[in-house]
PDB file of C-alpha atoms in Angstrom:
ATOM      1  CA  UNK G 484      -0.034   0.010   0.121  1.00 66.00           C
ATOM      2  CA  UNK G 485       1.142   3.571  -0.591  1.00 85.00           C
ATOM      3  CA  UNK G 486       3.294   5.102   2.042  1.00 88.00           C
ATOM      4  CA  UNK G 487       1.644   8.255   3.108  1.00 90.00           C
ATOM      5  CA  UNK G 488       4.619   9.447   5.243  1.00 94.00           C
ATOM      6  CA  UNK G 489       8.334   8.519   5.752  1.00 96.00           C
ATOM      7  CA  UNK G 490      10.602  10.152   8.227  1.00 97.00           C
ATOM      8  CA  UNK G 491      14.293   9.227   9.004  1.00 98.00           C
ATOM      9  CA  UNK G 492      15.746   9.960  12.503  1.00 97.00           C
ATOM     10  CA  UNK G 493      19.547   9.525  12.842  1.00 97.00           C
ATOM     11  CA  UNK G 494      20.448   8.140  16.266  1.00 97.00           C
ATOM     12  CA  UNK G 495      23.949   8.804  17.713  1.00 96.00           C
ATOM     13  CA  UNK G 496      25.759   5.868  19.699  1.00 96.00           C
ATOM     14  CA  UNK G 497      26.027   6.784  23.422  1.00 95.00           C
ATOM     15  CA  UNK G 498      24.049   9.930  23.250  1.00 95.00           C
ATOM     16  CA  UNK G 499      22.398   9.203  26.474  1.00 93.00           C
ATOM     17  CA  UNK G 500      21.171  12.984  27.023  1.00 91.00           C
ATOM     18  CA  UNK G 501      19.275  13.085  23.691  1.00 92.00           C
ATOM     19  CA  UNK G 502      18.008   9.572  23.586  1.00 94.00           C
ATOM     20  CA  UNK G 503      14.176   9.429  23.288  1.00 94.00           C
ATOM     21  CA  UNK G 504      13.907  12.597  21.343  1.00 93.00           C
ATOM     22  CA  UNK G 505      13.048  10.855  18.128  1.00 96.00           C
ATOM     23  CA  UNK G 506      10.420   8.750  19.832  1.00 97.00           C
ATOM     24  CA  UNK G 507       8.943  11.891  21.216  1.00 95.00           C
ATOM     25  CA  UNK G 508       8.688  13.510  17.821  1.00 96.00           C
ATOM     26  CA  UNK G 509       7.288  10.097  16.489  1.00 97.00           C
ATOM     27  CA  UNK G 510       4.646   9.979  19.095  1.00 96.00           C
ATOM     28  CA  UNK G 511       3.585  13.569  18.676  1.00 94.00           C
ATOM     29  CA  UNK G 512       3.692  13.172  14.826  1.00 96.00           C
ATOM     30  CA  UNK G 513       1.330  10.017  15.082  1.00 97.00           C
ATOM     31  CA  UNK G 514      -0.948  11.667  17.523  1.00 95.00           C
ATOM     32  CA  UNK G 515      -1.380  14.490  15.246  1.00 95.00           C
ATOM     33  CA  UNK G 516      -2.419  12.141  12.387  1.00 95.00           C
ATOM     34  CA  UNK G 517      -5.053  10.752  14.661  1.00 95.00           C
ATOM     35  CA  UNK G 518      -3.604   7.384  15.575  1.00 96.00           C
ATOM     36  CA  UNK G 519      -5.789   5.979  18.390  1.00 94.00           C
ATOM     37  CA  UNK G 520      -4.432   6.098  21.881  1.00 92.00           C
ATOM     38  CA  UNK G 521      -3.907   2.405  22.488  1.00 92.00           C
ATOM     39  CA  UNK G 522      -2.018   1.664  19.205  1.00 95.00           C
ATOM     40  CA  UNK G 523      -0.185   4.862  19.826  1.00 96.00           C
ATOM     41  CA  UNK G 524       1.035   3.522  23.228  1.00 94.00           C
ATOM     42  CA  UNK G 525       2.439   0.277  21.728  1.00 96.00           C
ATOM     43  CA  UNK G 526       4.224   2.165  18.905  1.00 97.00           C
ATOM     44  CA  UNK G 527       5.677   4.623  21.527  1.00 97.00           C
ATOM     45  CA  UNK G 528       6.905   1.999  23.716  1.00 96.00           C
ATOM     46  CA  UNK G 529       8.532  -0.305  20.973  1.00 97.00           C
ATOM     47  CA  UNK G 530      10.050   2.914  19.505  1.00 98.00           C
ATOM     48  CA  UNK G 531      11.448   4.264  22.791  1.00 97.00           C
ATOM     49  CA  UNK G 532      12.925   0.725  23.388  1.00 96.00           C
ATOM     50  CA  UNK G 533      14.448   0.503  19.984  1.00 97.00           C
ATOM     51  CA  UNK G 534      15.840   4.084  20.148  1.00 97.00           C
ATOM     52  CA  UNK G 535      17.462   3.417  23.474  1.00 96.00           C
ATOM     53  CA  UNK G 536      18.948   0.110  22.099  1.00 96.00           C
ATOM     54  CA  UNK G 537      20.472   2.179  19.269  1.00 97.00           C
ATOM     55  CA  UNK G 538      21.899   4.514  21.864  1.00 96.00           C
ATOM     56  CA  UNK G 539      23.153   2.044  24.242  1.00 95.00           C
ATOM     57  CA  UNK G 540      24.314  -1.092  22.008  1.00 96.00           C
ATOM     58  CA  UNK G 541      24.784   0.223  18.427  1.00 97.00           C
ATOM     59  CA  UNK G 542      27.700   2.111  16.683  1.00 97.00           C
ATOM     60  CA  UNK G 543      25.053   4.502  15.417  1.00 97.00           C
ATOM     61  CA  UNK G 544      22.118   4.136  13.098  1.00 97.00           C
ATOM     62  CA  UNK G 545      18.841   5.452  11.918  1.00 98.00           C
ATOM     63  CA  UNK G 546      15.237   5.038  12.873  1.00 98.00           C
ATOM     64  CA  UNK G 547      12.666   5.305  10.159  1.00 98.00           C
ATOM     65  CA  UNK G 548       9.002   5.721  10.400  1.00 98.00           C
ATOM     66  CA  UNK G 549       6.618   4.845   7.718  1.00 98.00           C
ATOM     67  CA  UNK G 550       2.927   5.596   7.816  1.00 97.00           C
ATOM     68  CA  UNK G 551       0.480   3.661   5.559  1.00 96.00           C
ATOM     69  CA  UNK G 552      -3.317   3.843   5.584  1.00 95.00           C
ATOM     70  CA  UNK G 553      -3.655   0.540   7.496  1.00 96.00           C
ATOM     71  CA  UNK G 554      -0.298   0.392   9.451  1.00 97.00           C
ATOM     72  CA  UNK G 555       2.662   2.342  11.042  1.00 98.00           C
ATOM     73  CA  UNK G 556       6.103   0.779  10.373  1.00 98.00           C
ATOM     74  CA  UNK G 557       9.395   1.340  12.548  1.00 98.00           C
ATOM     75  CA  UNK G 558      12.608   0.453  11.076  1.00 98.00           C
ATOM     76  CA  UNK G 559      15.828   0.569  13.166  1.00 98.00           C
ATOM     77  CA  UNK G 560      19.002   0.144  11.230  1.00 98.00           C
ATOM     78  CA  UNK G 561      22.510   0.369  12.682  1.00 98.00           C
ATOM     79  CA  UNK G 562      26.196  -0.049  11.460  1.00 97.00           C
ATOM     80  CA  UNK G 563      27.106  -2.698  13.977  1.00 92.00           C
ATOM     81  CA  UNK G 564      28.333  -4.339  16.092  1.00 97.00           C
ATOM     82  CA  UNK G 565      25.587  -6.980  15.306  1.00 96.00           C
ATOM     83  CA  UNK G 566      24.168  -9.524  17.583  1.00 96.00           C
ATOM     84  CA  UNK G 567      25.934 -12.914  17.993  1.00 95.00           C
ATOM     85  CA  UNK G 568      23.054 -14.671  19.369  1.00 95.00           C
ATOM     86  CA  UNK G 569      19.553 -13.387  18.502  1.00 95.00           C
ATOM     87  CA  UNK G 570      17.737 -16.057  20.361  1.00 95.00           C
ATOM     88  CA  UNK G 571      19.740 -15.299  23.548  1.00 95.00           C
ATOM     89  CA  UNK G 572      19.102 -11.309  23.020  1.00 95.00           C
ATOM     90  CA  UNK G 573      15.351 -11.985  22.854  1.00 95.00           C
ATOM     91  CA  UNK G 574      15.320 -13.655  26.269  1.00 94.00           C
ATOM     92  CA  UNK G 575      13.849 -11.728  28.976  1.00 93.00           C
ATOM     93  CA  UNK G 576      16.283 -10.713  31.510  1.00 92.00           C
ATOM     94  CA  UNK G 577      19.448 -11.122  29.444  1.00 93.00           C
ATOM     95  CA  UNK G 578      21.251  -7.987  28.865  1.00 94.00           C
ATOM     96  CA  UNK G 579      24.692  -6.641  27.780  1.00 94.00           C
ATOM     97  CA  UNK G 580      24.006  -3.042  28.605  1.00 93.00           C
ATOM     98  CA  UNK G 581      26.762  -1.094  30.367  1.00 93.00           C
ATOM     99  CA  UNK G 582      26.738   0.568  33.607  1.00 93.00           C
ATOM    100  CA  UNK G 583      25.766   4.120  32.272  1.00 92.00           C
ATOM    101  CA  UNK G 584      22.505   2.672  30.856  1.00 94.00           C
ATOM    102  CA  UNK G 585      21.874   0.840  33.941  1.00 94.00           C
ATOM    103  CA  UNK G 586      22.304   4.146  36.197  1.00 92.00           C
ATOM    104  CA  UNK G 587      19.678   5.623  33.919  1.00 93.00           C
ATOM    105  CA  UNK G 588      17.102   2.958  34.716  1.00 93.00           C
ATOM    106  CA  UNK G 589      17.616   0.699  31.671  1.00 94.00           C
ATOM    107  CA  UNK G 590      19.402  -2.517  30.784  1.00 90.00           C
ATOM    108  CA  UNK G 591      17.100  -5.056  32.439  1.00 89.00           C
ATOM    109  CA  UNK G 592      17.093  -7.236  29.537  1.00 91.00           C
ATOM    110  CA  UNK G 593      13.444  -6.375  28.461  1.00 90.00           C
ATOM    111  CA  UNK G 594      13.833  -4.402  25.527  1.00 94.00           C
ATOM    112  CA  UNK G 595      13.619  -6.664  22.731  1.00 96.00           C
ATOM    113  CA  UNK G 596      10.784  -8.897  24.072  1.00 94.00           C
ATOM    114  CA  UNK G 597       8.929  -5.835  24.909  1.00 95.00           C
ATOM    115  CA  UNK G 598       9.171  -4.551  21.301  1.00 97.00           C
ATOM    116  CA  UNK G 599       7.925  -7.840  19.992  1.00 96.00           C
ATOM    117  CA  UNK G 600       5.002  -7.967  22.591  1.00 95.00           C
ATOM    118  CA  UNK G 601       3.986  -4.350  21.578  1.00 96.00           C
ATOM    119  CA  UNK G 602       4.130  -4.795  17.849  1.00 97.00           C
ATOM    120  CA  UNK G 603       1.799  -6.753  15.426  1.00 97.00           C
ATOM    121  CA  UNK G 604       4.891  -8.048  13.227  1.00 98.00           C
ATOM    122  CA  UNK G 605       8.451  -8.056  14.546  1.00 98.00           C
ATOM    123  CA  UNK G 606      11.346  -9.080  12.720  1.00 98.00           C
ATOM    124  CA  UNK G 607      14.941  -8.977  13.569  1.00 98.00           C
ATOM    125  CA  UNK G 608      18.198  -9.553  11.300  1.00 97.00           C
ATOM    126  CA  UNK G 609      21.598  -9.267  12.518  1.00 97.00           C
ATOM    127  CA  UNK G 610      25.145 -10.023  11.450  1.00 97.00           C
ATOM    128  CA  UNK G 611      28.240  -9.541  13.395  1.00 97.00           C
ATOM    129  CA  UNK G 612      30.591  -6.838  12.059  1.00 96.00           C
ATOM    130  CA  UNK G 613      27.639  -5.717   9.767  1.00 97.00           C
ATOM    131  CA  UNK G 614      24.715  -4.510  11.780  1.00 97.00           C
ATOM    132  CA  UNK G 615      21.250  -5.133  13.004  1.00 98.00           C
ATOM    133  CA  UNK G 616      17.843  -4.260  11.478  1.00 98.00           C
ATOM    134  CA  UNK G 617      14.777  -4.455  13.291  1.00 98.00           C
ATOM    135  CA  UNK G 618      11.410  -3.983  11.495  1.00 98.00           C
ATOM    136  CA  UNK G 619       8.209  -3.605  13.450  1.00 98.00           C
ATOM    137  CA  UNK G 620       4.690  -3.155  12.101  1.00 98.00           C
ATOM    138  CA  UNK G 621       1.456  -1.984  14.010  1.00 98.00           C
ATOM    139  CA  UNK G 622      -1.788  -2.494  12.608  1.00 98.00           C
ATOM    140  CA  UNK G 623      -4.062   0.674  12.583  1.00 96.00           C
ATOM    141  CA  UNK G 624      -7.654  -0.547  13.560  1.00 77.00           C
TER     142      UNK G 624
ATOM    143  CA  UNK Y 588      -8.755   8.538  42.571  1.00 96.00           C
ATOM    144  CA  UNK Y 589      -7.725  12.003  41.457  1.00 97.00           C
ATOM    145  CA  UNK Y 590      -4.319  13.478  41.024  1.00 98.00           C
ATOM    146  CA  UNK Y 591      -5.330  15.802  43.963  1.00 98.00           C
ATOM    147  CA  UNK Y 592      -6.096  13.020  46.217  1.00 98.00           C
ATOM    148  CA  UNK Y 593      -2.746  11.365  45.494  1.00 98.00           C
ATOM    149  CA  UNK Y 594      -1.233  14.728  46.570  1.00 98.00           C
ATOM    150  CA  UNK Y 595      -2.981  14.892  49.741  1.00 98.00           C
ATOM    151  CA  UNK Y 596      -2.608  11.189  50.675  1.00 98.00           C
ATOM    152  CA  UNK Y 597       1.313  11.358  49.925  1.00 98.00           C
ATOM    153  CA  UNK Y 598       1.517  14.887  51.613  1.00 98.00           C
ATOM    154  CA  UNK Y 599       3.384  15.854  48.529  1.00 98.00           C
ATOM    155  CA  UNK Y 600       4.539  19.080  46.789  1.00 98.00           C
ATOM    156  CA  UNK Y 601       3.241  19.751  43.451  1.00 98.00           C
ATOM    157  CA  UNK Y 602       6.047  20.907  41.184  1.00 98.00           C
ATOM    158  CA  UNK Y 603       4.287  20.834  37.790  1.00 98.00           C
ATOM    159  CA  UNK Y 604       0.551  20.617  36.906  1.00 98.00           C
ATOM    160  CA  UNK Y 605      -1.129  22.258  39.820  1.00 97.00           C
ATOM    161  CA  UNK Y 606      -4.157  22.852  37.341  1.00 97.00           C
ATOM    162  CA  UNK Y 607      -4.496  18.909  36.819  1.00 97.00           C
ATOM    163  CA  UNK Y 608      -5.656  18.047  40.412  1.00 98.00           C
ATOM    164  CA  UNK Y 609      -9.036  16.836  39.222  1.00 97.00           C
ATOM    165  CA  UNK Y 610      -7.754  14.337  36.641  1.00 96.00           C
ATOM    166  CA  UNK Y 611      -8.386  10.856  37.405  1.00 96.00           C
ATOM    167  CA  UNK Y 612      -5.677   8.109  38.010  1.00 96.00           C
ATOM    168  CA  UNK Y 613      -6.597   4.277  37.825  1.00 94.00           C
ATOM    169  CA  UNK Y 614      -3.510   2.506  38.765  1.00 94.00           C
ATOM    170  CA  UNK Y 615      -0.070   2.985  40.324  1.00 95.00           C
ATOM    171  CA  UNK Y 616       3.498   1.658  39.870  1.00 94.00           C
ATOM    172  CA  UNK Y 617       6.525   1.963  42.072  1.00 96.00           C
ATOM    173  CA  UNK Y 618      10.014   1.450  40.424  1.00 95.00           C
ATOM    174  CA  UNK Y 619      13.416   2.867  39.727  1.00 95.00           C
ATOM    175  CA  UNK Y 620      13.835   0.540  36.626  1.00 94.00           C
ATOM    176  CA  UNK Y 621      12.606   2.254  33.606  1.00 94.00           C
ATOM    177  CA  UNK Y 622      13.080  -1.088  31.544  1.00 92.00           C
ATOM    178  CA  UNK Y 623      10.289  -2.756  34.094  1.00 90.00           C
ATOM    179  CA  UNK Y 624       7.955   0.478  33.727  1.00 93.00           C
ATOM    180  CA  UNK Y 625       8.064   0.225  29.974  1.00 93.00           C
ATOM    181  CA  UNK Y 626       7.151  -3.549  30.116  1.00 89.00           C
ATOM    182  CA  UNK Y 627       4.308  -3.186  32.573  1.00 82.00           C
ATOM    183  CA  UNK Y 628       2.569   0.041  32.862  1.00 76.00           C
ATOM    184  CA  UNK Y 629      -0.515   1.301  31.123  1.00 74.00           C
ATOM    185  CA  UNK Y 630      -2.679   4.475  30.886  1.00 79.00           C
ATOM    186  CA  UNK Y 631      -3.622   6.863  33.520  1.00 88.00           C
ATOM    187  CA  UNK Y 632      -0.788   5.638  36.063  1.00 94.00           C
ATOM    188  CA  UNK Y 633       0.940   7.272  38.693  1.00 97.00           C
ATOM    189  CA  UNK Y 634       4.645   6.487  38.768  1.00 97.00           C
ATOM    190  CA  UNK Y 635       6.473   6.657  42.192  1.00 98.00           C
ATOM    191  CA  UNK Y 636      10.298   6.660  41.758  1.00 98.00           C
ATOM    192  CA  UNK Y 637      13.449   7.419  43.421  1.00 97.00           C
ATOM    193  CA  UNK Y 638      15.101   7.733  40.032  1.00 97.00           C
ATOM    194  CA  UNK Y 639      15.847  11.211  38.819  1.00 96.00           C
ATOM    195  CA  UNK Y 640      16.687  11.850  35.248  1.00 95.00           C
ATOM    196  CA  UNK Y 641      15.008  13.106  32.116  1.00 94.00           C
ATOM    197  CA  UNK Y 642      14.424   9.538  31.005  1.00 95.00           C
ATOM    198  CA  UNK Y 643      11.607   9.283  33.669  1.00 96.00           C
ATOM    199  CA  UNK Y 644       9.787  11.972  32.022  1.00 96.00           C
ATOM    200  CA  UNK Y 645      10.531  10.567  28.590  1.00 95.00           C
ATOM    201  CA  UNK Y 646       9.554   6.882  29.670  1.00 95.00           C
ATOM    202  CA  UNK Y 647       6.276   8.399  31.229  1.00 95.00           C
ATOM    203  CA  UNK Y 648       5.410  10.177  28.113  1.00 94.00           C
ATOM    204  CA  UNK Y 649       5.691   7.199  25.835  1.00 94.00           C
ATOM    205  CA  UNK Y 650       3.238   5.344  28.300  1.00 93.00           C
ATOM    206  CA  UNK Y 651       0.676   8.201  28.848  1.00 92.00           C
ATOM    207  CA  UNK Y 652       1.612   8.121  32.688  1.00 95.00           C
ATOM    208  CA  UNK Y 653      -0.078  11.110  33.741  1.00 95.00           C
ATOM    209  CA  UNK Y 654       1.778  11.799  37.110  1.00 97.00           C
ATOM    210  CA  UNK Y 655       5.105  11.212  38.468  1.00 98.00           C
ATOM    211  CA  UNK Y 656       5.849  11.219  42.227  1.00 98.00           C
ATOM    212  CA  UNK Y 657       9.410  11.532  43.210  1.00 98.00           C
ATOM    213  CA  UNK Y 658      10.013   9.935  46.823  1.00 98.00           C
ATOM    214  CA  UNK Y 659      12.251  10.570  49.675  1.00 97.00           C
ATOM    215  CA  UNK Y 660      11.972  14.505  49.043  1.00 96.00           C
ATOM    216  CA  UNK Y 661      13.966  14.312  45.876  1.00 93.00           C
ATOM    217  CA  UNK Y 662      13.771  17.355  43.841  1.00 95.00           C
ATOM    218  CA  UNK Y 663      14.408  17.101  39.949  1.00 97.00           C
ATOM    219  CA  UNK Y 664      16.296  19.619  38.009  1.00 97.00           C
ATOM    220  CA  UNK Y 665      14.558  22.597  36.208  1.00 97.00           C
ATOM    221  CA  UNK Y 666      15.531  20.822  33.019  1.00 95.00           C
ATOM    222  CA  UNK Y 667      13.274  17.741  33.904  1.00 96.00           C
ATOM    223  CA  UNK Y 668      10.534  19.859  35.170  1.00 98.00           C
ATOM    224  CA  UNK Y 669      10.405  21.893  31.846  1.00 97.00           C
ATOM    225  CA  UNK Y 670      10.398  18.531  30.029  1.00 95.00           C
ATOM    226  CA  UNK Y 671       7.366  17.404  32.199  1.00 97.00           C
ATOM    227  CA  UNK Y 672       5.653  20.700  31.592  1.00 97.00           C
ATOM    228  CA  UNK Y 673       5.988  20.215  27.866  1.00 95.00           C
ATOM    229  CA  UNK Y 674       4.600  16.777  28.070  1.00 94.00           C
ATOM    230  CA  UNK Y 675       1.740  17.557  30.225  1.00 95.00           C
ATOM    231  CA  UNK Y 676       2.802  15.318  32.953  1.00 97.00           C
ATOM    232  CA  UNK Y 677       2.105  16.293  36.618  1.00 98.00           C
ATOM    233  CA  UNK Y 678       5.288  16.044  38.979  1.00 98.00           C
ATOM    234  CA  UNK Y 679       5.377  16.000  42.635  1.00 98.00           C
ATOM    235  CA  UNK Y 680       7.787  15.297  45.418  1.00 98.00           C
ATOM    236  CA  UNK Y 681       7.030  13.566  48.687  1.00 98.00           C
ATOM    237  CA  UNK Y 682       9.081  13.073  51.777  1.00 98.00           C
ATOM    238  CA  UNK Y 683       7.769   9.331  51.901  1.00 98.00           C
ATOM    239  CA  UNK Y 684      10.036   6.435  50.757  1.00 98.00           C
ATOM    240  CA  UNK Y 685       8.714   4.672  47.515  1.00 97.00           C
ATOM    241  CA  UNK Y 686       7.627   1.577  49.685  1.00 97.00           C
ATOM    242  CA  UNK Y 687       5.639   3.870  52.079  1.00 98.00           C
ATOM    243  CA  UNK Y 688       4.181   6.125  49.111  1.00 98.00           C
ATOM    244  CA  UNK Y 689       3.198   2.770  47.388  1.00 97.00           C
ATOM    245  CA  UNK Y 690       1.584   1.353  50.614  1.00 97.00           C
ATOM    246  CA  UNK Y 691      -0.341   4.473  51.280  1.00 98.00           C
ATOM    247  CA  UNK Y 692      -1.854   4.721  47.920  1.00 98.00           C
ATOM    248  CA  UNK Y 693      -2.604   1.041  47.813  1.00 97.00           C
ATOM    249  CA  UNK Y 694      -4.580   1.124  51.206  1.00 97.00           C
ATOM    250  CA  UNK Y 695      -6.564   4.161  49.866  1.00 97.00           C
ATOM    251  CA  UNK Y 696      -7.918   1.988  47.138  1.00 96.00           C
ATOM    252  CA  UNK Y 697      -5.203   2.482  44.192  1.00 96.00           C
ATOM    253  CA  UNK Y 698      -4.491  -0.819  42.706  1.00 92.00           C
ATOM    254  CA  UNK Y 699      -1.149  -1.883  40.910  1.00 90.00           C
ATOM    255  CA  UNK Y 700      -0.675  -2.619  37.193  1.00 82.00           C
ATOM    256  CA  UNK Y 701      -1.973  -6.104  36.390  1.00 73.00           C
ATOM    257  CA  UNK Y 702      -1.279  -6.367  32.804  1.00 62.00           C
ATOM    258  CA  UNK Y 703       1.702  -5.987  30.530  1.00 60.00           C
ATOM    259  CA  UNK Y 704       1.858  -2.869  28.283  1.00 51.00           C
ATOM    260  CA  UNK Y 705       1.714  -5.311  25.214  1.00 52.00           C
ATOM    261  CA  UNK Y 706      -1.744  -6.669  26.306  1.00 47.00           C
ATOM    262  CA  UNK Y 707      -0.641 -10.151  27.491  1.00 43.00           C
ATOM    263  CA  UNK Y 708      -1.459 -11.010  30.969  1.00 35.00           C
ATOM    264  CA  UNK Y 709       1.448 -11.541  33.142  1.00 32.00           C
TER     265      UNK Y 709
END
C-alpha cells in the first residue's frame, strides 16, 4: 500500500542525554495524524525501546517511521556491532547493557521482548560486524 | 482517585501541573527501573520513583503516565521539570520512601498494574 509519510531520524551511539527525542517526535507526529491512544502507546513503547537500544548498544544508526493507511512501520538500522546470538538477546532478563545505561534505569533485558510484545509484526536480522535491522509494524484498526 | 487525592495522601508538593488536580488516575507503579515500567505500565498511571533523570519523564510520556511522584523528598532539576511541563505530566515530590508511598496509595484503594503494556497477561 502507498506510504503516506516517511521520516528518517539519525540516532547517535552513546548519546544518552538526547535518547528518546526521536520517539517523542514520532509519538507527537502520529498523535497529530489521529492514531488511536492504544495503538499509539504500543508504537511509542516499542519505538522508545528500540531508540534506547541504538544509543546503548549500536555504533550508530537510523530510525525510520513509515505511515500507511492501515499500518505504522518502524525500522531501526544500525552499522554494527551486530548480535551474535539473537535467541539469547530475545530472552527476558538477558542484557549486555553497560553501567551508564543501568544508572539511567535501563538494561534490564526487557527491551527486545517488549518490542515484540507491543508490535503486530516483529522481525530482527543481525550479522556480527555488519549491523542489525529491526522491523516492526503496528496495525491501525 | 484524582491526582489531587494522590497529593494529599502522600503529603506531596506539586512541582508541575497544579491545574490538573481533578484528573483521574486508575493505577500506580513504584519502580526505579524504567525497563520494567516500559514493560508493565498502562494508561492513567501514577509512577512513584526514586530515580531522577530526564528519562523518567520520557518513559512516562511514551506510556501516557499522567503523574510522577519523586520519593524521599528528591527534587528534579529545572530541565526535567520543563520537559514534564511540555509533556503535560504532573510532577510531585513526597518525603515518603517509595515503599511507604506505594503502601499509602494501595490502602487508599489505588491498585497496581496487572497487565503488561503489550496486552498479554503476566
